[in-house]
PDB file of C-alpha atoms in Angstrom:
ATOM      1  CA  GLU A  23     -21.279  -8.480  66.204  1.00 77.00           C
ATOM      2  CA  ALA A  24     -20.876  -7.979  62.125  1.00 77.00           C
ATOM      3  CA  GLN A  25     -17.483  -5.789  62.265  1.00 92.00           C
ATOM      4  CA  VAL A  26     -14.381  -4.708  59.713  1.00 95.00           C
ATOM      5  CA  THR A  27     -11.260  -4.463  62.560  1.00 96.00           C
ATOM      6  CA  GLN A  28      -8.373  -2.729  61.498  1.00 96.00           C
ATOM      7  CA  ASN A  29      -5.124  -2.619  63.574  1.00 97.00           C
ATOM      8  CA  PRO A  30      -3.555  -1.121  65.204  1.00 97.00           C
ATOM      9  CA  ARG A  31      -5.564   2.641  65.841  1.00 96.00           C
ATOM     10  CA  TYR A  32      -2.060   4.364  65.928  1.00 97.00           C
ATOM     11  CA  LEU A  33       1.354   3.946  64.485  1.00 97.00           C
ATOM     12  CA  ILE A  34       4.461   5.833  64.751  1.00 97.00           C
ATOM     13  CA  THR A  35       7.231   4.047  62.418  1.00 96.00           C
ATOM     14  CA  VAL A  36      10.485   5.714  60.874  1.00 97.00           C
ATOM     15  CA  THR A  37      11.175   5.803  57.179  1.00 97.00           C
ATOM     16  CA  GLY A  38      11.982   2.177  55.770  1.00 97.00           C
ATOM     17  CA  LYS A  39      10.658   0.414  58.022  1.00 97.00           C
ATOM     18  CA  LYS A  40       8.450  -2.411  56.444  1.00 97.00           C
ATOM     19  CA  LEU A  41       4.871  -2.156  58.185  1.00 97.00           C
ATOM     20  CA  THR A  42       1.714  -4.400  58.172  1.00 98.00           C
ATOM     21  CA  VAL A  43      -1.901  -3.206  58.891  1.00 98.00           C
ATOM     22  CA  THR A  44      -3.979  -5.829  59.528  1.00 98.00           C
ATOM     23  CA  CYS A  45      -7.837  -5.751  58.792  1.00 98.00           C
ATOM     24  CA  SER A  46     -10.460  -8.511  58.966  1.00 98.00           C
ATOM     25  CA  GLN A  47     -13.920  -9.078  58.801  1.00 97.00           C
ATOM     26  CA  ASN A  48     -16.224 -11.656  60.952  1.00 95.00           C
ATOM     27  CA  MET A  49     -19.102 -10.901  57.722  1.00 93.00           C
ATOM     28  CA  ASN A  50     -17.974 -13.399  55.279  1.00 93.00           C
ATOM     29  CA  HIS A  51     -18.087 -10.582  52.724  1.00 93.00           C
ATOM     30  CA  GLU A  52     -16.060 -11.572  48.988  1.00 92.00           C
ATOM     31  CA  TYR A  53     -15.454  -7.789  48.488  1.00 93.00           C
ATOM     32  CA  MET A  54     -12.712  -6.140  50.789  1.00 95.00           C
ATOM     33  CA  SER A  55     -10.603  -2.594  49.734  1.00 95.00           C
ATOM     34  CA  TRP A  56      -8.262  -0.357  51.627  1.00 97.00           C
ATOM     35  CA  TYR A  57      -8.782   3.930  51.218  1.00 96.00           C
ATOM     36  CA  ARG A  58      -6.516   6.313  52.843  1.00 96.00           C
ATOM     37  CA  GLN A  59      -7.717   9.769  53.514  1.00 95.00           C
ATOM     38  CA  ASP A  60      -5.858  12.519  53.590  1.00 93.00           C
ATOM     39  CA  PRO A  61      -6.767  17.149  54.710  1.00 88.00           C
ATOM     40  CA  GLY A  62      -8.290  18.162  50.808  1.00 84.00           C
ATOM     41  CA  LEU A  63      -8.649  14.807  49.297  1.00 88.00           C
ATOM     42  CA  GLY A  64     -11.214  12.791  50.623  1.00 88.00           C
ATOM     43  CA  LEU A  65     -11.483   8.641  50.472  1.00 92.00           C
ATOM     44  CA  ARG A  66      -8.471   7.361  47.792  1.00 93.00           C
ATOM     45  CA  GLN A  67      -8.730   3.724  47.323  1.00 93.00           C
ATOM     46  CA  ILE A  68      -5.644   1.380  47.167  1.00 96.00           C
ATOM     47  CA  TYR A  69      -6.476  -2.309  46.072  1.00 96.00           C
ATOM     48  CA  TYR A  70      -9.080  -3.899  46.724  1.00 94.00           C
ATOM     49  CA  SER A  71      -9.919  -7.641  46.655  1.00 95.00           C
ATOM     50  CA  MET A  72     -13.109  -9.490  44.806  1.00 91.00           C
ATOM     51  CA  ASN A  73     -13.072 -12.890  46.329  1.00 91.00           C
ATOM     52  CA  VAL A  74      -9.590 -15.098  47.867  1.00 94.00           C
ATOM     53  CA  GLU A  75      -5.923 -14.882  45.461  1.00 93.00           C
ATOM     54  CA  VAL A  76      -7.901 -12.032  43.401  1.00 93.00           C
ATOM     55  CA  THR A  77      -6.279  -8.498  43.563  1.00 95.00           C
ATOM     56  CA  ASP A  78      -6.252  -5.291  41.791  1.00 93.00           C
ATOM     57  CA  LYS A  79      -4.957  -1.480  42.041  1.00 94.00           C
ATOM     58  CA  GLY A  80      -6.803   1.037  43.362  1.00 91.00           C
ATOM     59  CA  ASP A  81      -5.911   4.900  42.460  1.00 90.00           C
ATOM     60  CA  VAL A  82      -2.951   4.869  44.684  1.00 95.00           C
ATOM     61  CA  PRO A  83      -0.917   1.866  44.646  1.00 97.00           C
ATOM     62  CA  GLU A  84       2.050   3.487  44.995  1.00 97.00           C
ATOM     63  CA  GLY A  85       3.879   1.940  47.296  1.00 97.00           C
ATOM     64  CA  TYR A  86       1.494  -0.660  48.554  1.00 98.00           C
ATOM     65  CA  LYS A  87       1.298  -4.448  49.156  1.00 98.00           C
ATOM     66  CA  VAL A  88      -2.219  -6.332  49.726  1.00 98.00           C
ATOM     67  CA  SER A  89      -3.242 -10.133  49.689  1.00 97.00           C
ATOM     68  CA  ARG A  90      -6.391 -11.895  50.282  1.00 97.00           C
ATOM     69  CA  LYS A  91      -4.869 -15.688  51.478  1.00 97.00           C
ATOM     70  CA  GLU A  92      -8.399 -16.262  53.480  1.00 96.00           C
ATOM     71  CA  LYS A  93     -11.354 -14.407  52.633  1.00 96.00           C
ATOM     72  CA  ARG A  94     -12.173 -13.152  56.509  1.00 97.00           C
ATOM     73  CA  ASN A  95      -7.711 -11.031  55.799  1.00 98.00           C
ATOM     74  CA  PHE A  96      -6.827  -8.578  54.085  1.00 98.00           C
ATOM     75  CA  PRO A  97      -3.533  -6.854  55.049  1.00 98.00           C
ATOM     76  CA  LEU A  98      -2.269  -3.884  53.982  1.00 98.00           C
ATOM     77  CA  ILE A  99       1.732  -3.797  53.542  1.00 98.00           C
ATOM     78  CA  LEU A 100       4.431  -0.836  53.198  1.00 98.00           C
ATOM     79  CA  GLU A 101       7.275  -2.693  52.634  1.00 96.00           C
ATOM     80  CA  SER A 102       9.557   0.800  52.571  1.00 97.00           C
ATOM     81  CA  PRO A 103       7.093   3.348  54.221  1.00 98.00           C
ATOM     82  CA  SER A 104       7.838   7.265  53.404  1.00 97.00           C
ATOM     83  CA  PRO A 105       6.837  10.666  55.154  1.00 97.00           C
ATOM     84  CA  ASN A 106       4.434  10.740  52.109  1.00 97.00           C
ATOM     85  CA  GLN A 107       2.683   7.561  53.509  1.00 98.00           C
ATOM     86  CA  THR A 108       1.670   9.406  56.403  1.00 98.00           C
ATOM     87  CA  SER A 109      -2.126   9.165  56.586  1.00 97.00           C
ATOM     88  CA  LEU A 110      -5.614   7.388  57.782  1.00 97.00           C
ATOM     89  CA  TYR A 111      -6.006   4.106  56.927  1.00 98.00           C
ATOM     90  CA  PHE A 112      -9.227   2.501  56.034  1.00 97.00           C
ATOM     91  CA  CYS A 113     -10.839  -1.424  55.503  1.00 97.00           C
ATOM     92  CA  ALA A 114     -13.817  -1.673  53.571  1.00 95.00           C
ATOM     93  CA  SER A 115     -14.935  -4.591  52.497  1.00 94.00           C
ATOM     94  CA  SER A 116     -18.850  -5.343  51.231  1.00 90.00           C
ATOM     95  CA  LEU A 117     -21.344  -9.030  50.352  1.00 87.00           C
ATOM     96  CA  PHE A 118     -20.509  -8.015  46.787  1.00 81.00           C
ATOM     97  CA  PRO A 119     -18.425  -5.724  45.097  1.00 77.00           C
ATOM     98  CA  SER A 120     -21.547  -3.316  43.993  1.00 68.00           C
ATOM     99  CA  SER A 121     -22.082  -1.058  46.820  1.00 65.00           C
ATOM    100  CA  SER A 122     -25.738  -0.717  47.594  1.00 65.00           C
ATOM    101  CA  TYR A 123     -28.007  -1.526  51.521  1.00 63.00           C
ATOM    102  CA  ASN A 124     -28.193  -5.092  50.881  1.00 69.00           C
ATOM    103  CA  SER A 125     -24.316  -5.282  49.946  1.00 78.00           C
ATOM    104  CA  PRO A 126     -23.404  -1.834  52.056  1.00 80.00           C
ATOM    105  CA  LEU A 127     -19.976  -0.886  52.227  1.00 86.00           C
ATOM    106  CA  HIS A 128     -18.679  -1.453  55.971  1.00 90.00           C
ATOM    107  CA  PHE A 129     -15.585   0.669  57.149  1.00 93.00           C
ATOM    108  CA  GLY A 130     -13.288  -0.747  60.153  1.00 94.00           C
ATOM    109  CA  ASN A 131     -12.229   2.325  62.532  1.00 93.00           C
ATOM    110  CA  GLY A 132      -9.245   3.370  60.794  1.00 96.00           C
ATOM    111  CA  THR A 133      -5.653   3.363  61.205  1.00 97.00           C
ATOM    112  CA  ARG A 134      -3.361   6.301  61.946  1.00 97.00           C
ATOM    113  CA  LEU A 135      -0.153   5.972  60.564  1.00 98.00           C
ATOM    114  CA  THR A 136       3.035   8.545  60.866  1.00 98.00           C
ATOM    115  CA  VAL A 137       6.414   8.237  59.161  1.00 97.00           C
ATOM    116  CA  THR A 138       8.952  10.241  60.171  1.00 97.00           C
TER     117      THR A 138
ATOM    118  CA  GLY B  30      -9.252   8.600  37.436  1.00 58.00           C
ATOM    119  CA  GLN B  31     -12.802   9.801  38.017  1.00 67.00           C
ATOM    120  CA  GLN B  32     -12.998  12.792  40.253  1.00 78.00           C
ATOM    121  CA  LEU B  33     -16.105  14.018  41.999  1.00 89.00           C
ATOM    122  CA  ASN B  34     -16.760  17.979  42.922  1.00 94.00           C
ATOM    123  CA  GLN B  35     -18.450  17.820  46.468  1.00 96.00           C
ATOM    124  CA  SER B  36     -19.682  21.538  47.597  1.00 96.00           C
ATOM    125  CA  PRO B  37     -19.784  23.127  49.916  1.00 96.00           C
ATOM    126  CA  GLN B  38     -16.324  22.289  51.285  1.00 94.00           C
ATOM    127  CA  SER B  39     -17.216  23.527  55.136  1.00 95.00           C
ATOM    128  CA  MET B  40     -20.814  24.311  56.663  1.00 95.00           C
ATOM    129  CA  PHE B  41     -21.447  26.498  59.494  1.00 95.00           C
ATOM    130  CA  ILE B  42     -25.442  26.479  60.626  1.00 94.00           C
ATOM    131  CA  GLN B  43     -27.552  27.194  63.321  1.00 95.00           C
ATOM    132  CA  GLU B  44     -29.369  24.236  65.130  1.00 95.00           C
ATOM    133  CA  GLY B  45     -32.730  23.602  63.224  1.00 95.00           C
ATOM    134  CA  GLU B  46     -31.735  24.754  59.572  1.00 96.00           C
ATOM    135  CA  ASP B  47     -31.767  23.091  56.861  1.00 97.00           C
ATOM    136  CA  VAL B  48     -28.552  21.912  54.628  1.00 96.00           C
ATOM    137  CA  SER B  49     -27.824  21.376  51.684  1.00 97.00           C
ATOM    138  CA  MET B  50     -24.812  19.564  49.549  1.00 98.00           C
ATOM    139  CA  ASN B  51     -23.958  18.362  46.005  1.00 97.00           C
ATOM    140  CA  CYS B  52     -21.576  16.463  44.471  1.00 97.00           C
ATOM    141  CA  THR B  53     -21.008  16.549  40.239  1.00 96.00           C
ATOM    142  CA  SER B  54     -19.489  14.897  37.973  1.00 94.00           C
ATOM    143  CA  SER B  55     -17.306  14.360  34.717  1.00 90.00           C
ATOM    144  CA  SER B  56     -18.318  11.505  34.248  1.00 89.00           C
ATOM    145  CA  ILE B  57     -21.646   9.403  34.826  1.00 91.00           C
ATOM    146  CA  PHE B  58     -21.912   6.801  37.210  1.00 91.00           C
ATOM    147  CA  ASN B  59     -24.459   4.080  38.248  1.00 89.00           C
ATOM    148  CA  THR B  60     -24.718   4.767  41.159  1.00 89.00           C
ATOM    149  CA  TRP B  61     -24.657   7.874  43.789  1.00 92.00           C
ATOM    150  CA  LEU B  62     -23.956   6.645  47.275  1.00 92.00           C
ATOM    151  CA  TRP B  63     -24.051   8.995  50.484  1.00 95.00           C
ATOM    152  CA  TYR B  64     -21.507   8.729  53.819  1.00 95.00           C
ATOM    153  CA  LYS B  65     -21.304   9.901  56.769  1.00 96.00           C
ATOM    154  CA  GLN B  66     -17.897   9.787  59.324  1.00 96.00           C
ATOM    155  CA  ASP B  67     -18.316  10.275  62.878  1.00 94.00           C
ATOM    156  CA  PRO B  68     -14.815  11.783  64.778  1.00 87.00           C
ATOM    157  CA  GLY B  69     -12.981   8.644  65.196  1.00 86.00           C
ATOM    158  CA  GLU B  70     -14.865   6.317  62.863  1.00 90.00           C
ATOM    159  CA  GLY B  71     -14.881   5.468  59.427  1.00 93.00           C
ATOM    160  CA  PRO B  72     -18.235   6.354  57.294  1.00 93.00           C
ATOM    161  CA  VAL B  73     -21.164   4.731  57.811  1.00 92.00           C
ATOM    162  CA  LEU B  74     -23.615   4.471  53.946  1.00 91.00           C
ATOM    163  CA  LEU B  75     -26.387   6.552  54.636  1.00 94.00           C
ATOM    164  CA  ILE B  76     -28.318   6.644  51.355  1.00 93.00           C
ATOM    165  CA  ALA B  77     -28.371   4.949  48.130  1.00 90.00           C
ATOM    166  CA  LEU B  78     -29.318   5.832  44.356  1.00 92.00           C
ATOM    167  CA  TYR B  79     -29.731   3.608  41.829  1.00 89.00           C
ATOM    168  CA  LYS B  80     -31.391   5.077  39.397  1.00 91.00           C
ATOM    169  CA  ALA B  81     -31.163   8.392  37.677  1.00 93.00           C
ATOM    170  CA  GLY B  82     -33.643  10.915  38.816  1.00 94.00           C
ATOM    171  CA  GLU B  83     -34.519   8.803  41.625  1.00 93.00           C
ATOM    172  CA  LEU B  84     -35.402  10.824  45.203  1.00 96.00           C
ATOM    173  CA  THR B  85     -35.250   8.540  48.354  1.00 94.00           C
ATOM    174  CA  SER B  86     -35.610   9.794  52.212  1.00 95.00           C
ATOM    175  CA  ASN B  87     -34.087   8.634  55.141  1.00 92.00           C
ATOM    176  CA  GLY B  88     -35.041   9.929  58.149  1.00 95.00           C
ATOM    177  CA  ARG B  89     -34.768  13.802  57.898  1.00 97.00           C
ATOM    178  CA  LEU B  90     -31.650  12.997  55.286  1.00 97.00           C
ATOM    179  CA  THR B  91     -33.537  13.252  51.426  1.00 97.00           C
ATOM    180  CA  ALA B  92     -30.595  12.560  48.232  1.00 97.00           C
ATOM    181  CA  GLN B  93     -31.547  12.163  44.647  1.00 97.00           C
ATOM    182  CA  PHE B  94     -29.639  11.103  42.118  1.00 95.00           C
ATOM    183  CA  GLY B  95     -29.479  13.722  38.744  1.00 95.00           C
ATOM    184  CA  ILE B  96     -31.517  13.470  35.804  1.00 95.00           C
ATOM    185  CA  THR B  97     -27.694  13.258  33.771  1.00 93.00           C
ATOM    186  CA  ARG B  98     -26.008  10.410  35.895  1.00 93.00           C
ATOM    187  CA  LYS B  99     -23.134  12.836  36.521  1.00 94.00           C
ATOM    188  CA  ASP B 100     -24.793  14.652  39.986  1.00 96.00           C
ATOM    189  CA  SER B 101     -26.673  13.807  42.632  1.00 97.00           C
ATOM    190  CA  PHE B 102     -27.380  16.473  46.390  1.00 97.00           C
ATOM    191  CA  LEU B 103     -28.196  16.097  50.227  1.00 98.00           C
ATOM    192  CA  ASN B 104     -30.408  17.585  52.246  1.00 98.00           C
ATOM    193  CA  ILE B 105     -30.909  17.461  56.019  1.00 97.00           C
ATOM    194  CA  SER B 106     -34.015  19.079  57.385  1.00 97.00           C
ATOM    195  CA  ALA B 107     -34.073  21.055  60.767  1.00 96.00           C
ATOM    196  CA  SER B 108     -30.127  20.144  61.798  1.00 96.00           C
ATOM    197  CA  ILE B 109     -30.093  18.648  65.355  1.00 95.00           C
ATOM    198  CA  PRO B 110     -26.213  18.372  67.386  1.00 93.00           C
ATOM    199  CA  SER B 111     -25.514  15.063  65.918  1.00 94.00           C
ATOM    200  CA  ASP B 112     -25.859  15.405  62.593  1.00 96.00           C
ATOM    201  CA  VAL B 113     -22.188  17.322  63.078  1.00 96.00           C
ATOM    202  CA  GLY B 114     -19.479  15.189  60.865  1.00 96.00           C
ATOM    203  CA  ILE B 115     -18.164  14.783  57.528  1.00 96.00           C
ATOM    204  CA  TYR B 116     -20.316  13.859  54.421  1.00 97.00           C
ATOM    205  CA  PHE B 117     -18.984  12.324  51.816  1.00 96.00           C
ATOM    206  CA  CYS B 118     -20.941  11.303  48.035  1.00 96.00           C
ATOM    207  CA  ALA B 119     -19.284   8.498  46.362  1.00 93.00           C
ATOM    208  CA  GLY B 120     -20.084   7.309  42.933  1.00 91.00           C
ATOM    209  CA  GLN B 121     -19.705   3.725  41.238  1.00 86.00           C
ATOM    210  CA  GLY B 122     -19.937   3.041  37.639  1.00 79.00           C
ATOM    211  CA  GLY B 123     -19.654  -0.575  36.739  1.00 68.00           C
ATOM    212  CA  GLY B 124     -20.611  -3.293  39.901  1.00 59.00           C
ATOM    213  CA  ALA B 125     -16.925  -3.937  39.187  1.00 63.00           C
ATOM    214  CA  ASP B 126     -15.761  -0.680  39.518  1.00 69.00           C
ATOM    215  CA  GLY B 127     -14.761   0.829  43.203  1.00 76.00           C
ATOM    216  CA  LEU B 128     -16.598   4.452  44.591  1.00 84.00           C
ATOM    217  CA  THR B 129     -14.945   7.375  43.780  1.00 88.00           C
ATOM    218  CA  PHE B 130     -15.735   9.203  46.906  1.00 92.00           C
ATOM    219  CA  GLY B 131     -15.767  13.238  46.790  1.00 93.00           C
ATOM    220  CA  LYS B 132     -13.891  15.270  49.661  1.00 93.00           C
ATOM    221  CA  GLY B 133     -15.965  15.529  52.249  1.00 94.00           C
ATOM    222  CA  THR B 134     -18.538  18.258  53.453  1.00 96.00           C
ATOM    223  CA  HIS B 135     -17.700  19.328  57.495  1.00 95.00           C
ATOM    224  CA  LEU B 136     -21.002  20.217  58.956  1.00 96.00           C
ATOM    225  CA  ILE B 137     -20.592  22.548  61.807  1.00 95.00           C
ATOM    226  CA  ILE B 138     -23.407  22.927  64.174  1.00 92.00           C
ATOM    227  CA  GLN B 139     -22.910  26.399  66.065  1.00 85.00           C
ATOM    228  CA  PRO B 140     -24.897  26.221  69.196  1.00 76.00           C
TER     229      PRO B 140
END
C-alpha cells in the first residue's frame, strides 16, 4: 500500500532533550516536506526537500533540522525542543514539487508532540 | 510569506444542507487545491484547479479558481455525516513553490 509513515504517533518530552521524528514513503517520490498544524494557524511548512541531499527552509524553520540522505526517508530533528514546538506534525510527499492529481501531496497520519 | 484567508472558520449545518467556503489571497497563485482532514489523519486532496475561471466537480463537491487568481471557493451539496472534518484550501505559486495553506474550515453536521 502506498503510504507515508511517521513515527512516533505521539511523543511527550522535556525541554532541551533532542528528538527525531521519522518519515518514510514507499512511492519513490522526489518531493518531501514537513508541516506543523496549530489551532487557528492551519498548516505551516517547516522544511522541504526536492530530492536526495537537497533541502530548503519553509515558512517556520527555526528550531528544526532535516536531512535527506535517502529518497524514501526525511527525518525531522529537534536539537533542543522548547514548549512552543508543541504541535501536530505532518510529513508529506509527492512525485514532483508541483501539486496536482498526477502528483498529489500524500500526508502521513501525523505526530502529536508535547514539550514540557 | 504568503497568506490565505479562509472563511468561515467553522460551520454548523443540518444534514442535507449545502455548504460553501472560500479562500482569498493578496498574492496570485497558479494552482488552487482543496483538502479534507478527518480526525486523527492527514489531509487528503479533494480537488485541484489549474486555470483561472476553472470550475471542477468531484461528486457532490464543486470548486472554482477565481478569475483574478487570488481566490477560490468550494461548495458541497446535500451534506452527509461523513462530510464532517476540516477543509483546507491551499495555493501554489510556481512549480517549485511549497503549498500555502488556509487556516481551515471546521464542518460540523448537526443531527
